[in-house]
Amino acid sequence: MSTPLIQFVGVQKAFGPKVIYDDLSLDIFKGETIVILGGSGSGKSVLLKILIGLLEPDAGEVRIDGKNVAHGSEDDFLPIRKRISMLFQGGALFDSISVAENVAYPLREHSALSDDAIDARVREALARVGLAGSEHLSPSDLSGGMKKRAALARAIVAEPEVLLYDEPTTGLDPANTRRISELILQIQRDLKVTSIVVTHDMPCAFLVGDRIAMLHDRRVRLAAPVDAFKHTQDPVIKDFIYAMEPQK
């Protein structure tokens, strides 16, 4: 692969006596979808928050385009956050405004686009996730799956370079889980984004991932292409895959 777009190098992070990472290193390459797996408390969501500056590592480096941003100020992270969008686990839609206004929010806050241009981008984003015509609805009018898709439209409307997904299928039924997984795939193909997907959903992980990284024992235990990950002989990873896959 080419030079990594994002690198975690020897990252350490603890919350009081609870050590999350003691030596986490991971390369993420432009245009790939990498899935982050791990048990509860392994630091999956912490990795995303460190990347966008919501948390600061205790030691180590976080490099974007080779530049260490691990201990940057809020001002340092502003241009980084313009390149990265995140789909939060609960969707994080604002209940007091319409679907269109929710999707438009990042453009109104961080762009100089005209109202007409913003409206066009909002319609395009909603159509891309299968919600054309929903602009005037309230989030309370949407089902759980529709809320996730509206939040995904908001994540892509600013045309980010990197998309972060925090448990994108949590709380969804099997049909909506499959639909969200297929949307992640389609968006990566159409928009050529780099995607980092935190999930415990093994079918989603195997469907959307180019590579899978497993967090265990305060570091990355294995990062490998999906097929190699599936067939690893590592007993910890085999046990995790078996435990998390739906049993027939």
Short mmCIF file of C-alpha atoms in Angstrom, two decimals:
data_model
loop_
_atom_site.label_atom_id
_atom_site.label_comp_id
_atom_site.label_asym_id
_atom_site.label_seq_id
_atom_site.Cartn_x
_atom_site.Cartn_y
_atom_site.Cartn_z
CA MET A 1 0.00 0.00 0.00
CA SER A 2 0.95 3.66 -0.28
CA THR A 3 2.03 5.93 2.56
CA PRO A 4 -0.57 5.84 5.36
CA LEU A 5 -3.03 8.71 5.56
CA ILE A 6 -3.46 8.22 9.32
CA GLN A 7 -1.03 6.64 11.78
CA PHE A 8 -1.32 5.83 15.46
CA VAL A 9 2.20 5.31 16.77
CA GLY A 10 2.86 3.97 20.26
CA VAL A 11 -0.29 5.59 21.64
CA GLN A 12 -0.93 5.33 25.37
CA LYS A 13 -4.16 6.31 27.11
CA ALA A 14 -5.54 5.74 30.58
CA PHE A 15 -8.47 7.04 32.59
CA GLY A 16 -7.17 7.01 36.13
CA PRO A 17 -6.15 3.43 36.95
CA LYS A 18 -7.93 2.06 33.86
CA VAL A 19 -5.37 1.63 31.08
CA ILE A 20 -6.98 1.66 27.63
CA TYR A 21 -3.82 1.55 25.48
CA ASP A 22 -0.23 0.97 26.50
CA ASP A 23 1.25 0.70 22.99
CA LEU A 24 -1.30 1.10 20.23
CA SER A 25 0.04 1.39 16.69
CA LEU A 26 -2.06 1.26 13.52
CA ASP A 27 -1.72 2.52 9.94
CA ILE A 28 -4.80 3.53 7.94
CA PHE A 29 -4.51 3.99 4.19
CA LYS A 30 -6.26 6.43 1.90
CA GLY A 31 -9.42 5.03 0.32
CA GLU A 32 -9.71 1.91 2.46
CA THR A 33 -12.40 0.84 4.89
CA ILE A 34 -10.86 -0.46 8.09
CA VAL A 35 -13.06 -2.03 10.75
CA ILE A 36 -12.10 -1.76 14.42
CA LEU A 37 -13.20 -4.70 16.55
CA GLY A 38 -12.73 -5.41 20.24
CA GLY A 39 -14.48 -6.29 23.43
CA SER A 40 -16.21 -3.85 25.74
CA GLY A 41 -13.69 -1.39 27.18
CA SER A 42 -11.01 -2.20 24.60
CA GLY A 43 -10.94 1.41 23.36
CA LYS A 44 -12.71 1.25 20.01
CA SER A 45 -14.56 4.55 20.37
CA VAL A 46 -11.62 6.11 22.22
CA LEU A 47 -9.57 5.67 19.04
CA LEU A 48 -12.07 7.78 17.06
CA LYS A 49 -12.19 10.47 19.75
CA ILE A 50 -8.40 10.72 19.85
CA LEU A 51 -8.30 11.07 16.07
CA ILE A 52 -10.61 14.10 16.06
CA GLY A 53 -9.13 15.70 19.16
CA LEU A 54 -11.96 15.05 21.61
CA LEU A 55 -9.47 13.10 23.73
CA GLU A 56 -5.71 13.57 24.04
CA PRO A 57 -3.36 10.59 24.26
CA ASP A 58 -1.06 10.37 27.25
CA ALA A 59 1.87 9.48 25.00
CA GLY A 60 2.61 8.51 21.42
CA GLU A 61 1.78 10.15 18.11
CA VAL A 62 -1.27 10.50 15.88
CA ARG A 63 -0.14 11.44 12.40
CA ILE A 64 -2.30 12.74 9.56
CA ASP A 65 -0.42 13.11 6.29
CA GLY A 66 2.74 12.52 8.33
CA LYS A 67 2.11 15.41 10.74
CA ASN A 68 1.77 14.61 14.43
CA VAL A 69 -1.48 16.15 15.72
CA ALA A 70 -1.71 14.23 19.00
CA HIS A 71 -1.37 17.22 21.28
CA GLY A 72 -2.82 19.93 19.06
CA SER A 73 -4.94 22.83 20.23
CA GLU A 74 -8.56 23.40 19.27
CA ASP A 75 -7.35 25.72 16.52
CA ASP A 76 -5.00 23.00 15.25
CA PHE A 77 -7.89 20.56 14.97
CA LEU A 78 -10.26 22.87 13.07
CA PRO A 79 -8.80 22.07 9.62
CA ILE A 80 -8.60 18.38 10.56
CA ARG A 81 -12.27 18.26 11.54
CA LYS A 82 -13.20 19.79 8.19
CA ARG A 83 -11.64 16.73 6.55
CA ILE A 84 -13.34 14.22 8.85
CA SER A 85 -17.03 13.51 9.53
CA MET A 86 -18.48 11.14 12.10
CA LEU A 87 -21.65 9.09 12.29
CA PHE A 88 -22.36 8.88 16.01
CA GLN A 89 -23.79 5.75 17.57
CA GLY A 90 -27.14 7.34 18.40
CA GLY A 91 -27.28 9.48 15.26
CA ALA A 92 -27.18 12.70 17.34
CA LEU A 93 -29.87 14.47 15.31
CA PHE A 94 -31.33 17.69 16.69
CA ASP A 95 -34.99 17.02 17.51
CA SER A 96 -36.02 20.68 17.34
CA ILE A 97 -35.18 21.17 13.65
CA SER A 98 -36.16 19.43 10.43
CA VAL A 99 -34.27 16.66 8.68
CA ALA A 100 -33.07 19.14 6.04
CA GLU A 101 -31.82 21.57 8.70
CA ASN A 102 -30.02 18.72 10.49
CA VAL A 103 -28.24 17.69 7.30
CA ALA A 104 -27.44 21.29 6.40
CA TYR A 105 -25.98 22.07 9.83
CA PRO A 106 -22.28 21.39 9.05
CA LEU A 107 -22.49 23.42 5.84
CA ARG A 108 -24.11 26.39 7.56
CA GLU A 109 -21.52 26.27 10.34
CA HIS A 110 -18.37 25.64 8.32
CA SER A 111 -18.88 26.74 4.72
CA ALA A 112 -19.59 29.90 2.75
CA LEU A 113 -22.03 28.22 0.37
CA SER A 114 -25.19 30.04 -0.65
CA ASP A 115 -28.57 28.88 0.61
CA ASP A 116 -29.40 27.47 -2.82
CA ALA A 117 -26.13 25.53 -2.95
CA ILE A 118 -26.69 24.18 0.55
CA ASP A 119 -30.24 23.10 -0.32
CA ALA A 120 -28.95 21.27 -3.40
CA ARG A 121 -26.24 19.50 -1.40
CA VAL A 122 -28.78 18.48 1.25
CA ARG A 123 -31.14 17.02 -1.35
CA GLU A 124 -28.27 15.12 -2.97
CA ALA A 125 -27.08 13.70 0.36
CA LEU A 126 -30.57 12.59 1.38
CA ALA A 127 -31.15 10.98 -2.01
CA ARG A 128 -27.85 9.11 -1.67
CA VAL A 129 -29.05 7.44 1.53
CA GLY A 130 -32.55 6.72 0.23
CA LEU A 131 -34.36 9.58 1.98
CA ALA A 132 -35.32 11.80 -0.95
CA GLY A 133 -38.38 13.88 -0.06
CA SER A 134 -37.83 13.72 3.69
CA GLU A 135 -36.46 17.26 3.99
CA HIS A 136 -39.42 18.71 5.89
CA LEU A 137 -39.90 15.83 8.30
CA SER A 138 -38.92 16.03 11.95
CA PRO A 139 -36.47 13.47 13.37
CA SER A 140 -39.35 12.27 15.57
CA ASP A 141 -41.18 11.22 12.38
CA LEU A 142 -38.36 8.84 11.40
CA SER A 143 -37.86 5.19 12.25
CA GLY A 144 -34.60 4.06 13.82
CA GLY A 145 -33.14 3.05 10.48
CA MET A 146 -34.20 6.31 8.85
CA LYS A 147 -32.60 8.31 11.65
CA LYS A 148 -29.30 6.51 11.05
CA ARG A 149 -29.56 7.28 7.33
CA ALA A 150 -30.38 10.94 7.99
CA ALA A 151 -27.35 11.16 10.28
CA LEU A 152 -25.28 9.52 7.55
CA ALA A 153 -26.52 12.14 5.07
CA ARG A 154 -25.33 14.83 7.48
CA ALA A 155 -21.95 13.11 7.74
CA ILE A 156 -21.40 13.07 3.97
CA VAL A 157 -22.93 16.43 3.00
CA ALA A 158 -19.68 18.33 3.59
CA GLU A 159 -17.82 15.89 1.30
CA PRO A 160 -15.30 14.71 3.91
CA GLU A 161 -12.09 12.89 3.15
CA VAL A 162 -12.51 10.53 6.11
CA LEU A 163 -15.72 9.06 7.55
CA LEU A 164 -15.87 7.65 11.06
CA TYR A 165 -18.67 5.26 12.00
CA ASP A 166 -19.26 4.56 15.70
CA GLU A 167 -21.37 1.38 15.98
CA PRO A 168 -23.44 2.25 12.88
CA THR A 169 -25.79 -0.76 13.14
CA THR A 170 -26.48 -0.76 16.89
CA GLY A 171 -30.19 -1.03 17.69
CA LEU A 172 -31.25 -1.83 14.13
CA ASP A 173 -33.19 -4.85 12.90
CA PRO A 174 -31.47 -7.23 10.45
CA ALA A 175 -32.95 -5.56 7.35
CA ASN A 176 -31.80 -2.07 8.40
CA THR A 177 -28.45 -3.45 9.55
CA ARG A 178 -27.88 -4.82 6.06
CA ARG A 179 -29.06 -1.58 4.47
CA ILE A 180 -26.67 0.56 6.53
CA SER A 181 -23.80 -1.84 5.79
CA GLU A 182 -24.52 -1.63 2.06
CA LEU A 183 -24.67 2.18 2.28
CA ILE A 184 -21.23 2.25 3.93
CA LEU A 185 -19.91 0.21 1.02
CA GLN A 186 -21.63 2.35 -1.62
CA ILE A 187 -20.49 5.64 -0.12
CA GLN A 188 -16.89 4.43 0.07
CA ARG A 189 -17.03 3.40 -3.58
CA ASP A 190 -18.82 6.51 -4.85
CA LEU A 191 -17.09 9.18 -2.78
CA LYS A 192 -13.66 7.51 -2.47
CA VAL A 193 -13.54 8.27 1.23
CA THR A 194 -11.36 6.61 3.84
CA SER A 195 -13.66 4.89 6.34
CA ILE A 196 -13.05 3.76 9.92
CA VAL A 197 -15.88 1.58 11.20
CA VAL A 198 -16.14 0.72 14.90
CA THR A 199 -18.52 -2.17 15.36
CA HIS A 200 -19.23 -5.41 17.19
CA ASP A 201 -21.41 -6.62 14.29
CA MET A 202 -19.43 -9.37 12.56
CA PRO A 203 -21.58 -9.61 9.38
CA CYS A 204 -21.22 -5.83 8.96
CA ALA A 205 -17.47 -6.03 9.59
CA PHE A 206 -16.95 -8.78 7.03
CA LEU A 207 -19.17 -7.06 4.43
CA VAL A 208 -17.78 -3.52 4.57
CA GLY A 209 -14.15 -3.98 5.58
CA ASP A 210 -11.06 -4.06 3.42
CA ARG A 211 -9.08 -4.76 6.59
CA ILE A 212 -10.01 -5.53 10.18
CA ALA A 213 -8.05 -4.45 13.25
CA MET A 214 -8.67 -6.20 16.56
CA LEU A 215 -8.02 -4.33 19.81
CA HIS A 216 -7.04 -6.57 22.68
CA ASP A 217 -4.89 -6.28 25.79
CA ARG A 218 -4.38 -2.52 25.34
CA ARG A 219 -3.02 -2.63 21.79
CA VAL A 220 -3.77 -3.82 18.23
CA ARG A 221 -3.51 -7.59 18.31
CA LEU A 222 -3.95 -8.03 14.55
CA ALA A 223 -4.67 -5.81 11.54
CA ALA A 224 -5.21 -7.83 8.39
CA PRO A 225 -7.29 -8.12 5.22
CA VAL A 226 -10.73 -9.58 5.89
CA ASP A 227 -10.00 -13.04 4.50
CA ALA A 228 -6.76 -13.35 6.47
CA PHE A 229 -8.52 -12.13 9.59
CA LYS A 230 -11.32 -14.67 9.18
CA HIS A 231 -8.87 -17.53 8.86
CA THR A 232 -6.31 -16.54 11.48
CA GLN A 233 -5.25 -19.24 13.90
CA ASP A 234 -4.91 -16.74 16.74
CA PRO A 235 -7.08 -18.29 19.48
CA VAL A 236 -8.14 -14.94 20.96
CA ILE A 237 -9.43 -13.70 17.61
CA LYS A 238 -11.05 -17.03 16.72
CA ASP A 239 -12.91 -17.03 20.03
CA PHE A 240 -14.03 -13.43 19.50
CA ILE A 241 -15.33 -14.11 15.98
CA TYR A 242 -17.20 -17.21 17.15
CA ALA A 243 -18.71 -15.40 20.15
CA MET A 244 -19.87 -12.39 18.11
CA GLU A 245 -21.23 -14.15 15.02
CA PRO A 246 -24.95 -15.02 15.06
CA GLN A 247 -25.36 -18.67 15.99
CA LYS A 248 -27.58 -20.86 13.82
#
